[in-house]
Coordinates of C-alpha atoms in Angstrom, one line a residue:
Chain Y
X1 CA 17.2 -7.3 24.2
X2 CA 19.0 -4.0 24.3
X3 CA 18.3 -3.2 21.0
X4 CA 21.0 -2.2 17.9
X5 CA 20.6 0.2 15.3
X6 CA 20.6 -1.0 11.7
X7 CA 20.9 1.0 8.4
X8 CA 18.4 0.6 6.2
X9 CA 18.7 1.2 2.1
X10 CA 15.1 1.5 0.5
X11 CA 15.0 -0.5 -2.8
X12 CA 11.8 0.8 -4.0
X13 CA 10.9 4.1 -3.8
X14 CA 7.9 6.1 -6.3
X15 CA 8.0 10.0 -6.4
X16 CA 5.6 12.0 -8.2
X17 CA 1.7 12.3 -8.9
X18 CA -0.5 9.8 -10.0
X19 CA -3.2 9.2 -11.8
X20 CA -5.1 7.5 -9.4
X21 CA -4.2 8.1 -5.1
X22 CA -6.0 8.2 -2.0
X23 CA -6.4 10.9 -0.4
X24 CA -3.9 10.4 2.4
X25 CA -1.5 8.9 0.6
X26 CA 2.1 11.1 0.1
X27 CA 3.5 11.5 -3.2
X28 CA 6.1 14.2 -3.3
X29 CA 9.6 13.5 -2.9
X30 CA 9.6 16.3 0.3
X31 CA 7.2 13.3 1.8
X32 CA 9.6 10.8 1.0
X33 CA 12.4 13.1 2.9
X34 CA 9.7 13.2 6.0
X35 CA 9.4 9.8 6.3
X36 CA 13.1 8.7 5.9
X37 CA 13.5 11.0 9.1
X38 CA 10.4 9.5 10.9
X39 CA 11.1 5.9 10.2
X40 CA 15.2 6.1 10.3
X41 CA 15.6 5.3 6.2
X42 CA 19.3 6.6 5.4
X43 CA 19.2 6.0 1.8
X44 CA 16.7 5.3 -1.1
X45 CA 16.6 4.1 -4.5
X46 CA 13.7 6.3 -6.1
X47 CA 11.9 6.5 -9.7
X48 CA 9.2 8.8 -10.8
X49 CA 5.7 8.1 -11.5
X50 CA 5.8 10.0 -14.5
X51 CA 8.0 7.3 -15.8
X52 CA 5.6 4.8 -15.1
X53 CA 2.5 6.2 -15.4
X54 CA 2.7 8.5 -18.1
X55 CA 6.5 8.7 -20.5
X56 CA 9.8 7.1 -19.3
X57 CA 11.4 9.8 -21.0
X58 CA 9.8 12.8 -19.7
X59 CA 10.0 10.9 -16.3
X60 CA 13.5 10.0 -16.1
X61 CA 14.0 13.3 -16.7
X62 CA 11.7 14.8 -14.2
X63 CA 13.5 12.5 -11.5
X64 CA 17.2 14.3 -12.1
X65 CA 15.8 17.3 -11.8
X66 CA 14.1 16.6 -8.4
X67 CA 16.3 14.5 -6.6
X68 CA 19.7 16.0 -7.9
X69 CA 22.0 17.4 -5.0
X70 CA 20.9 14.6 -2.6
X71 CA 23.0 12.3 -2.2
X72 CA 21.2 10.2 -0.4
X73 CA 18.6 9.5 -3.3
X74 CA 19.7 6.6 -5.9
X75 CA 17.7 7.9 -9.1
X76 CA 16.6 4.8 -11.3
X77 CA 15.2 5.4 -15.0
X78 CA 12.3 3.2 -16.1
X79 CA 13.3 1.6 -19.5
X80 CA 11.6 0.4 -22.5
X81 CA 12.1 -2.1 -25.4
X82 CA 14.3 -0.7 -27.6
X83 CA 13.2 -1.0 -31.2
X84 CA 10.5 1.5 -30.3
X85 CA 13.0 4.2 -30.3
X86 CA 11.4 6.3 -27.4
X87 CA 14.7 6.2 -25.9
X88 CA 18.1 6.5 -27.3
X89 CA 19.7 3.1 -28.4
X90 CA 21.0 0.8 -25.4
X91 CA 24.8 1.2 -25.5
X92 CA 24.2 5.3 -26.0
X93 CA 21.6 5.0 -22.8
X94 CA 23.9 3.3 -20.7
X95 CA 26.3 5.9 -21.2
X96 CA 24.2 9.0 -20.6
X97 CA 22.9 6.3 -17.1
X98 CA 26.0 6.2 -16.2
X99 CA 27.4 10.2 -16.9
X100 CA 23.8 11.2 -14.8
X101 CA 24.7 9.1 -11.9
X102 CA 21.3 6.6 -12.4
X103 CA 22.4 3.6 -11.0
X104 CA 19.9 1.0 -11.6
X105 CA 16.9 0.0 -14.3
X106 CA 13.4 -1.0 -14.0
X107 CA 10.7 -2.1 -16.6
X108 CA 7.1 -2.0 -16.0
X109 CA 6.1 -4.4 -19.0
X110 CA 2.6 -4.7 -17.7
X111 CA 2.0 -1.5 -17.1
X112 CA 4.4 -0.2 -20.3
X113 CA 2.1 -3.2 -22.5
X114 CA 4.9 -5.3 -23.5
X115 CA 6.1 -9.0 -23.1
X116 CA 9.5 -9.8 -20.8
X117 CA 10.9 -11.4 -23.0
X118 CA 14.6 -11.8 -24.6
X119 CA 13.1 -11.4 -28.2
X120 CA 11.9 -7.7 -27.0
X121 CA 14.4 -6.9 -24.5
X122 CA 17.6 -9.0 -25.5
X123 CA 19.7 -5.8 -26.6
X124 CA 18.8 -3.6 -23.8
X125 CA 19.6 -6.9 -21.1
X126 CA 23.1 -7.4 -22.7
X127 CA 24.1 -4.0 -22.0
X128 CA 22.6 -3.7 -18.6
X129 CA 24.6 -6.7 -18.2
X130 CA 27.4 -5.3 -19.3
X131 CA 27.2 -2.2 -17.8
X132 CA 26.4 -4.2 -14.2
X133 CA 23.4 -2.4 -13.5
X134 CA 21.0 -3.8 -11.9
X135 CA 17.8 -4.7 -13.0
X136 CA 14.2 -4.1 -10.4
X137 CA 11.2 -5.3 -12.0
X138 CA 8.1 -5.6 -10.2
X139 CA 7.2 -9.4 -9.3
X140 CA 3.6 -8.7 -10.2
X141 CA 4.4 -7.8 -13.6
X142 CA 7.3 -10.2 -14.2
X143 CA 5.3 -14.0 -14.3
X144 CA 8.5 -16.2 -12.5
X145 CA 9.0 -18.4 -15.8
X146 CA 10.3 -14.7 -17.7
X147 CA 12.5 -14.0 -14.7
X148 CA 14.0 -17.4 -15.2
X149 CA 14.7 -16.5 -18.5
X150 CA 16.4 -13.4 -18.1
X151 CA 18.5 -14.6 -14.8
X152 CA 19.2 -17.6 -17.2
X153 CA 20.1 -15.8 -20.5
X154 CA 22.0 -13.2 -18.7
X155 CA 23.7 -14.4 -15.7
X156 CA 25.7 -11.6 -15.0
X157 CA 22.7 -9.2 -14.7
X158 CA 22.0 -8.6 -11.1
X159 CA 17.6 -8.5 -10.9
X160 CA 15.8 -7.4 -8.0
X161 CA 12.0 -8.3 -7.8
X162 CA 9.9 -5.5 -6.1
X163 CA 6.9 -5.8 -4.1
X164 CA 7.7 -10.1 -3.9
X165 CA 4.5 -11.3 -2.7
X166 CA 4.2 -13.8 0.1
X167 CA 3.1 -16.9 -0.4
X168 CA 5.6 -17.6 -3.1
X169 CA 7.9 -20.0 -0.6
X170 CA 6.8 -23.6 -3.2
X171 CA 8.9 -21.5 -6.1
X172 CA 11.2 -19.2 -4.1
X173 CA 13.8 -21.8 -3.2
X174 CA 13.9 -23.6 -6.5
X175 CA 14.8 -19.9 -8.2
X176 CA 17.1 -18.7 -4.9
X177 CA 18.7 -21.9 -5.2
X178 CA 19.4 -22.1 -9.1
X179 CA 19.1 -18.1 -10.1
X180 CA 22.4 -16.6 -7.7
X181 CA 21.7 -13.1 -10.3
X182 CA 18.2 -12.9 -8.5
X183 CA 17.3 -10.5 -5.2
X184 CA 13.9 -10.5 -3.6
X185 CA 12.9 -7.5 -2.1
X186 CA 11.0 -7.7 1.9
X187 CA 8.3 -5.0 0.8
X188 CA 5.4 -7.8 1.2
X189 CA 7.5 -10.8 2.1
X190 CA 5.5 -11.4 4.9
X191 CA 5.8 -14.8 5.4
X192 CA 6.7 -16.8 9.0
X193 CA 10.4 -17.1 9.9
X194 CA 11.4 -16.6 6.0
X195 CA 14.1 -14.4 6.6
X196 CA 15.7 -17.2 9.5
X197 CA 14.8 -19.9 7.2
X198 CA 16.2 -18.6 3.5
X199 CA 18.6 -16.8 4.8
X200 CA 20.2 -20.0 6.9
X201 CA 19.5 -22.1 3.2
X202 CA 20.6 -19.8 0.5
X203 CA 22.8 -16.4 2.5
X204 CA 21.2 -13.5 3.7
X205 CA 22.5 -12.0 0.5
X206 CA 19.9 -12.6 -1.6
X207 CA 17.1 -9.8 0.2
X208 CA 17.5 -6.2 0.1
X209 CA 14.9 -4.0 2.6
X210 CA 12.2 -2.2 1.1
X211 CA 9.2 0.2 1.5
X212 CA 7.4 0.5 -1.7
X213 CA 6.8 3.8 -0.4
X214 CA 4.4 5.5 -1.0
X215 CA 2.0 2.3 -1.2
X216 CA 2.7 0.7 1.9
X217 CA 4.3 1.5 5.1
X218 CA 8.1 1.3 5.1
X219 CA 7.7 -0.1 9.0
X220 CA 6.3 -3.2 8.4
X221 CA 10.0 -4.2 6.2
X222 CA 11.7 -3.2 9.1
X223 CA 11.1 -4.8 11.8
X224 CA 10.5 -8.1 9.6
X225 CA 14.2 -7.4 9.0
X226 CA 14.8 -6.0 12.8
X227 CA 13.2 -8.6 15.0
X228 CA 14.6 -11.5 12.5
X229 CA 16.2 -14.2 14.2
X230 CA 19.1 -13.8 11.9
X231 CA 22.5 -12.4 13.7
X232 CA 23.5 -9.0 13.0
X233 CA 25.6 -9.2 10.1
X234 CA 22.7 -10.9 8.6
X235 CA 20.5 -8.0 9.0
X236 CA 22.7 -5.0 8.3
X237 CA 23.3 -7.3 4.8
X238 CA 19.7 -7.2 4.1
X239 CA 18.9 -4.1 5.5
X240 CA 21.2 -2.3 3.5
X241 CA 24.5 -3.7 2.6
X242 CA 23.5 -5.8 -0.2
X243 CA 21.7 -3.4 -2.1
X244 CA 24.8 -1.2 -1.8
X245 CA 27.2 -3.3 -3.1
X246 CA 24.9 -4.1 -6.1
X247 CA 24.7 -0.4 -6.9
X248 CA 28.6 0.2 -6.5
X249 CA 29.3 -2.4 -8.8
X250 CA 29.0 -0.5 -11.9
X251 CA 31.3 0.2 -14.2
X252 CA 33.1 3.3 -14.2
Chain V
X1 CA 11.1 4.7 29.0
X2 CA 11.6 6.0 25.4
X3 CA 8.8 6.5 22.7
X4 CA 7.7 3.1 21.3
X5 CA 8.8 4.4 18.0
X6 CA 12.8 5.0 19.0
X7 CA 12.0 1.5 21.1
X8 CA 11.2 -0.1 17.9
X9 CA 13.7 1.2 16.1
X10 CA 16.2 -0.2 17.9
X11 CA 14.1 -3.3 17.7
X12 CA 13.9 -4.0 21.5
X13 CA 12.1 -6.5 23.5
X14 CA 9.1 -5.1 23.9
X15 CA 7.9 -7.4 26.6
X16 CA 6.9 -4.9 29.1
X17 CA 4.3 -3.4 26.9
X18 CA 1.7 -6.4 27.7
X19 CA 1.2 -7.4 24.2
X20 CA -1.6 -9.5 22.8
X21 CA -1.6 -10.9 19.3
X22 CA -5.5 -11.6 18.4
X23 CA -5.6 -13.1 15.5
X24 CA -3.2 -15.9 15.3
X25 CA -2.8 -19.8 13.7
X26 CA -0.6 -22.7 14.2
X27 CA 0.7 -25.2 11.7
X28 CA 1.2 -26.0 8.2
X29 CA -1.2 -25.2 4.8
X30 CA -1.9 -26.7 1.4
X31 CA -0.9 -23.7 -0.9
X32 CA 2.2 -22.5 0.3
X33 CA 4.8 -23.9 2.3
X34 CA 5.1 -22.2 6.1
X35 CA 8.3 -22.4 7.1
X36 CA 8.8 -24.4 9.8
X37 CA 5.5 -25.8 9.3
X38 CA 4.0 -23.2 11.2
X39 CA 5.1 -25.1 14.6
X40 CA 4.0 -23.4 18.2
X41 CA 7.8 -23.7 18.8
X42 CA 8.6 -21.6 16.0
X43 CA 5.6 -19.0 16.9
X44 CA 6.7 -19.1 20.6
X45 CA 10.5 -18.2 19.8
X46 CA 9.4 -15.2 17.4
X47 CA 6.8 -14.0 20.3
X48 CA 9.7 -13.9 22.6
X49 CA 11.9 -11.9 20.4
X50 CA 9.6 -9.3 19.5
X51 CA 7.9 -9.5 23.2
X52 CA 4.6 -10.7 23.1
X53 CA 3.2 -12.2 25.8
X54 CA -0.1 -13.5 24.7
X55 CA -1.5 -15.2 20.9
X56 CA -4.5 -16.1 20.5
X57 CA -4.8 -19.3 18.2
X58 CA -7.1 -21.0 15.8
X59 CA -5.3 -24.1 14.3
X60 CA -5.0 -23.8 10.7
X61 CA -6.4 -28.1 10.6
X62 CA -9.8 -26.5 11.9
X63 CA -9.7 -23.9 9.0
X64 CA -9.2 -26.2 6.3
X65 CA -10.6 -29.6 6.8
X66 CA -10.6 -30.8 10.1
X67 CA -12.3 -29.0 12.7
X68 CA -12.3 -31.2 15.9
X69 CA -8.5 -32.7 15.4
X70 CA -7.6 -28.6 14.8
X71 CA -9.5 -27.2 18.1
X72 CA -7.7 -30.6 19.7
X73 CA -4.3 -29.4 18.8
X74 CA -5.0 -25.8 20.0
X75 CA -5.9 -27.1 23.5
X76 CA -2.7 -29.3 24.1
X77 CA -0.8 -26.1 22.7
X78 CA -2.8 -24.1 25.7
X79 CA -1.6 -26.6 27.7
X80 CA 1.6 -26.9 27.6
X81 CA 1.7 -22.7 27.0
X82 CA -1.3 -21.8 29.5
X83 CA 0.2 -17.8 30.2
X84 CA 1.2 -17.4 26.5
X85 CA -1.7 -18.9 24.2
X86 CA -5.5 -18.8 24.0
X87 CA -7.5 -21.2 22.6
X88 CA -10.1 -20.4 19.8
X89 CA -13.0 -23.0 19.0
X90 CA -13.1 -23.0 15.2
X91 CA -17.0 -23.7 13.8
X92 CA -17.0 -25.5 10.6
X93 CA -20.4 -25.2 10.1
X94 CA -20.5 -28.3 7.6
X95 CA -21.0 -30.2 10.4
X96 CA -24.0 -28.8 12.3
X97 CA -24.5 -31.9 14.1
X98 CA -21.0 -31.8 15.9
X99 CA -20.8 -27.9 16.4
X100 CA -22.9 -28.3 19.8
X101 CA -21.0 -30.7 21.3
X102 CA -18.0 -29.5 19.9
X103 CA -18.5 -25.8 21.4
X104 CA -18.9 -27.8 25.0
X105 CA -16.2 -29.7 24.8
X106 CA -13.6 -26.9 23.9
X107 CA -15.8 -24.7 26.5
X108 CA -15.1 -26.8 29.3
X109 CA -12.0 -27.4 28.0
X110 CA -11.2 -24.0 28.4
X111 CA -11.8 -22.3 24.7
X112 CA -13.5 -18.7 25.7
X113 CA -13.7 -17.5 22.3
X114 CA -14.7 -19.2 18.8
X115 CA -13.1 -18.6 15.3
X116 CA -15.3 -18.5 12.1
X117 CA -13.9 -18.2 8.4
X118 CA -16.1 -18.5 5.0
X119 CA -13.0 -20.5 3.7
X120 CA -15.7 -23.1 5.6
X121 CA -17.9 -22.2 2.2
X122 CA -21.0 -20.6 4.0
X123 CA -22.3 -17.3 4.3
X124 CA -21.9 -15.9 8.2
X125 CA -25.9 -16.0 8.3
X126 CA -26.0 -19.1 7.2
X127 CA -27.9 -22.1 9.7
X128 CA -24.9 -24.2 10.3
X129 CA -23.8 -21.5 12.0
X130 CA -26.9 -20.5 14.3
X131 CA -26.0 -22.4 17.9
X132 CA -22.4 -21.1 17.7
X133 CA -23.5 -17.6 17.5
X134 CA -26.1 -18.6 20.3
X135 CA -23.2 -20.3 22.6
X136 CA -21.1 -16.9 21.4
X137 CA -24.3 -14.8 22.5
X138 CA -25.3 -17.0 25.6
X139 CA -21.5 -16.8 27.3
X140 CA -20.6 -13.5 25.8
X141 CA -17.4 -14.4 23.8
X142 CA -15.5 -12.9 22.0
X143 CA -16.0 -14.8 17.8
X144 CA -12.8 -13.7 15.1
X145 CA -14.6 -13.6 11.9
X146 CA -12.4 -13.8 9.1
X147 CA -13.8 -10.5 6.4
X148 CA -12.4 -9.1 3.2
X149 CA -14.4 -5.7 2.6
X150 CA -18.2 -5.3 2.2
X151 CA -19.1 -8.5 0.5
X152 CA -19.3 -11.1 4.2
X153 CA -18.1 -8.1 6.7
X154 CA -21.6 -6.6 5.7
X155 CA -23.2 -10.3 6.3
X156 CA -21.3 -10.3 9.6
X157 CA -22.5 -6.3 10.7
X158 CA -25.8 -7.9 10.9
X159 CA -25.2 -10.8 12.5
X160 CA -23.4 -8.8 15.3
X161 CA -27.3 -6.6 15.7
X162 CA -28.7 -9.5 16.4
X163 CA -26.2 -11.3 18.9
X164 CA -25.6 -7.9 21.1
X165 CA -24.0 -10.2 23.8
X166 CA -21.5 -11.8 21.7
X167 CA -18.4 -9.5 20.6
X168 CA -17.2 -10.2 16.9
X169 CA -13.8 -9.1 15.8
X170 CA -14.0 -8.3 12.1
X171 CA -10.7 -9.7 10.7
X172 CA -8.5 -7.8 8.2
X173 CA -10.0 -4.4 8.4
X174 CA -8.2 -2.3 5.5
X175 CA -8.4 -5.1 3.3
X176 CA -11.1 -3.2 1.2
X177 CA -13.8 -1.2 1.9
X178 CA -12.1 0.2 4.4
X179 CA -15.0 3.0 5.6
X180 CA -17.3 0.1 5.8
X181 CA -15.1 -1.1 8.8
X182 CA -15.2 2.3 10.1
X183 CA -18.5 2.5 10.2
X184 CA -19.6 -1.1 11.5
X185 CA -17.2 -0.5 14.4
X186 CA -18.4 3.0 15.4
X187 CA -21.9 1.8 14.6
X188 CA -22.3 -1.6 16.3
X189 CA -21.3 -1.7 19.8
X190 CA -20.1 -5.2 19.6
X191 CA -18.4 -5.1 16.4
X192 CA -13.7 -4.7 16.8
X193 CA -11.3 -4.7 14.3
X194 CA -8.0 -6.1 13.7
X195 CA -5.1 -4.8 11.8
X196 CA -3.9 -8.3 9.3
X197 CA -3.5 -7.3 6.7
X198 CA 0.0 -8.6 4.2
X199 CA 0.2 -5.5 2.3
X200 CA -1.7 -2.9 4.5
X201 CA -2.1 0.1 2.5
X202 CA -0.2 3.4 4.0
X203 CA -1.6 5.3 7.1
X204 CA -3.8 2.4 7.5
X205 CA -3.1 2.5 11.3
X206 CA -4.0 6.4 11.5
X207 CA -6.8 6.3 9.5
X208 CA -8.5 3.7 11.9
X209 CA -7.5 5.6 15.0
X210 CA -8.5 9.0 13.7
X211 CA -11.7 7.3 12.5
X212 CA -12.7 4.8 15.0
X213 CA -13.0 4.3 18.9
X214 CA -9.9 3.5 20.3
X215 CA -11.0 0.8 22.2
X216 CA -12.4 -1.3 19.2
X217 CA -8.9 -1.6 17.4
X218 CA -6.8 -4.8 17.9
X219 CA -3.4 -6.2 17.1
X220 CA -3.4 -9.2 15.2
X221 CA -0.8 -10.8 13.1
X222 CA -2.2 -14.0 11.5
X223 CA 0.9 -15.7 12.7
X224 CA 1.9 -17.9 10.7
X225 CA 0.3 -17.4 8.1
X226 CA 2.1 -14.2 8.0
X227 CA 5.0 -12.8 10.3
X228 CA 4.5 -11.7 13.5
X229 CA 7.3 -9.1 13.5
X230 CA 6.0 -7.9 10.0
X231 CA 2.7 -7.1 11.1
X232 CA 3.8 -5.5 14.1
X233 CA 6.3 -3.1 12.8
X234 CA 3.3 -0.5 11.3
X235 CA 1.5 -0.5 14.6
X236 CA 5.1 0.4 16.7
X237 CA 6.1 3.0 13.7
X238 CA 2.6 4.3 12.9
X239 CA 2.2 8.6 13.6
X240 CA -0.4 8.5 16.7
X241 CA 0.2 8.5 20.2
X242 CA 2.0 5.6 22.5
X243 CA -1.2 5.9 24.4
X244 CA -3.1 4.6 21.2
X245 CA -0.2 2.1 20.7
X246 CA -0.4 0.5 24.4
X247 CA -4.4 0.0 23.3
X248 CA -4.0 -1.8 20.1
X249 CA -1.1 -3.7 21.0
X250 CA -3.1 -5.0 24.4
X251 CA -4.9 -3.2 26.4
X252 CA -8.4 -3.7 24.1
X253 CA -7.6 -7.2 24.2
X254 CA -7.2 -7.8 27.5
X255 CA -11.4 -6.3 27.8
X256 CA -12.2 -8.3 24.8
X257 CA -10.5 -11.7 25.9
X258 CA -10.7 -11.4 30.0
X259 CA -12.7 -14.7 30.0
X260 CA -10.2 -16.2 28.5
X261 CA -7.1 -14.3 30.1
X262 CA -8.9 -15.4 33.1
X263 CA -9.2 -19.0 32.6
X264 CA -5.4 -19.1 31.7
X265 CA -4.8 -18.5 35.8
X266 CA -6.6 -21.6 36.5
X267 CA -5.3 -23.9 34.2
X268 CA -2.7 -26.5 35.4
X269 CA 1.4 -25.2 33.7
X270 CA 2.6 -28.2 32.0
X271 CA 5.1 -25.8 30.1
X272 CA 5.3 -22.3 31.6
X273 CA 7.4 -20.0 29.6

């Protein structure tokens, strides 16, 4: 094999300090810059730990301020339910999302203490929906049966599952096969041949590269993706073309 | 040639690097589905697109239930792929009566290393287990323990003090505990590492090198359990030298498995690849 270069888009990216890290882990976005030279990452959809960890608001904030003026970083707010009122009302959100330039959503309903479910969220999905944003929600805090729901309920809503465990291949192809809303992310999908084999049964279009940087090395994605034994089309798609094209197609 | 890291990042065939996967399986199992069922077919294709020349196997039938069909299915694989695969003898040691018999068999047979994993239900010190480590300690093979932090790796670091002759490659290092494999391996002169691990925590590569003898790291992959080319791509990409790379990747291996290596020159090529 000659080799080929491939672009890759990261699809989950943390910034910030946390409340709990080891001691060589990064955290700051400068790291983040180092490591998309080191490992060849050309662009990055990135929250802030702050968000998650501590207030949404005061995050989101915190992650225009760092990241603005490089273009290469995708900021993505962490949302909430909306009846609490910690954030402005949906339709007013999506507006100020879309004036800021955050392309994409994610809810951390373990971590934020909170069900996933339509009763909760039902307002705040519609307008994501309608505002084609996408939706990333961590697959450990987002039990399969809710994502149904929400893929189900709102089928225009394009959701991305981060960090998708392996070992999930006896209910992956029921929901690739049913759910055509739903994206897996290659962060821990680190099961044999999964990529040849999905990809052959349901398009290459469903998987979007990621490093779930800082908690895991953003290598191990890429040469899952790299040394697939899908042709190259298949592999630019997942390594970055198909997270692209869900970001671009927002509404103006 | 270039750095290993631009090399992998053009995701080149990496064939001339000598590479030895340590910690391999072959076929299906009960609680997820393995695409492809896990088939030495399947393994053998991936091996060839990311370049690695030798995996050494333990049939997942011998990890779950059936030890003497699973050890049976990893020799015909050897034989039909003597330069590509070595055979493990997996110990269930459930069956105490069989073990000595079955470590002769797969000995003469040509296994030169053996394959232990608590899945099996007992402790590593536990007596079903006592003539493998004496057949381990007696020959001087090299035994793949399966470990997941303190709780049996601990079990295991004593067992390795009191089989000095056998070798014992602690499985899954940076699964938990991580220091505790740093120390067992700088501590114990028979006690290696691998590197499985599905989500392996950042740096995890550089901490073991910085930490740990060179020579007692190994590449593993638990093909197919998990992908090769995933487990792979944070030992080609990791921040240490190409020097350190070419050890982990082979080089160790080739010390710790050169009975078996060995053997693979004398056994008849139904299928060379």
């Amino acid at each position: 094999m000659s080799g080929f270069n491939l672009e890759f888009f990261d699809a989950c990216v943390e910034i910030g300090p946390r409340t709990v890290r080891d001691e060589d882990q990064p955290w700051t976005l400068e790291d983040y810059r180092t490591d998309m030279e080191h490992f060849g990452i050309a662009e990055a959809v990135v929250y802030h730990s702050v968000a998650k960890e501590y207030d949404p608001a005061e995050g989101n904030r915190r992650l225009l301020e760092e990241v603005q003026g490089d273009v290469r970083l995708h900021p993505q707010w962490i949302l909430l339910p909306p009846d609490t009122g910690e954030l402005p009302p949906p339709e007013e959100l999506a507006a100020e999302m879309r004036a800021r330039g955050v392309s994409s959503a994610r809810l951390c309903p373990g971590q934020h203490h909170y069900p996933l479910e339509e009763y909760f969220l039902g307002d705040l999905l519609g307008v994501l929906e309608d505002a084609a944003t996408p939706l990333f929600l961590e697959q450990a805090e987002a039990p399969w049966p809710q994502v149904v729901k929400i893929c189900t309920e709102h089928p225009r809503l394009q959701v991305v599952t981060t960090r998708t465990r392996y070992r999930e291949t006896r209910v992956l192809p029921s929901l690739l096969k049913k759910l055509p809303n739903l994206h897996v992310d290659t962060a821990v999908l680190a099961d044999h041949c999964i990529l040849e084999e999905y990809g052959r049964r349901f398009g290459p279009g469903r998987f979007v590269y990621s490093s779930s940087w800082p908690f895991l090395s953003p290598a191990s994605a890429m040469t899952l993706i790299g040394y697939a034994g899908l042709d190259e089309a298949g592999k630019r798609a997942v390594a970055s073309q198909n997270l692209r094209r869900m970001l671009q197609r927002r509404s103006p | 040639m270039p750095p290993i890291l631009e090399r992998a990042r053009r995701f080149e065939s990496l064939a001339d690097l000598g590479i030895i996967d340590a910690h391999c399986h072959v076929g299906p199992w009960f609680n997820f589905h393995v695409p492809r069922r896990g088939s030495m077919e399947s393994m053998i294709e991936v091996m060839n697109r990311v370049g690695v020349e030798v995996a050494c196997v333990t049939a997942c039938l011998s990890v779950g239930p059936d030890m003497k069909r699973g050890n049976d299915l990893v020799l015909e694989f050897h034989g039909l792929y003597p330069s590509r695969i070595v055979p493990y003898c997996t110990v269930n040691p459930n069956y105490p009566k069989e073990i000595p018999g079955e470590l002769e068999r797969t000995h003469r047979a040509g296994c030169r290393a053996l394959k232990f994993h608590d899945i099996h239900g007992r402790r590593y010190d536990d007596a079903g287990y006592r003539t493998a480590y004496e057949f381990a300690d007696a020959h001087e093979l090299p035994v793949l323990v399966h470990t997941w932090g303190r709780g049996n790796g601990s079990v295991l670091a004593e067992m390795c003090r009191r089989h000095p002759r056998a070798r014992f490659l602690f499985a899954h290092a940076g699964s938990a505990d991580r220091e505790e494999y740093v120390r067992w391996v700088t501590e114990i002169p028979n006690a290696y590492l691998d590197l499985v691990f599905s989500a392996m925590p950042y740096g995890s590569v550089e901490y073991f090198v910085r930490r740990t003898p060179l020579a007692k790291i190994l590449y593993g992959s638990d093909l197919p359990f998990l992908s090769l080319t995933q487990q792979i791509g944070k030992v080609l990409m990791a921040r240490v030298s190409d020097e350190a790379k070419r050890s982990i990747l082979g080089l160790n291996a080739r010390g710790l498995f050169a009975q078996a290596l060995a053997v693979r020159e004398t056994t008849p090529t139904a299928h060379r690849v």
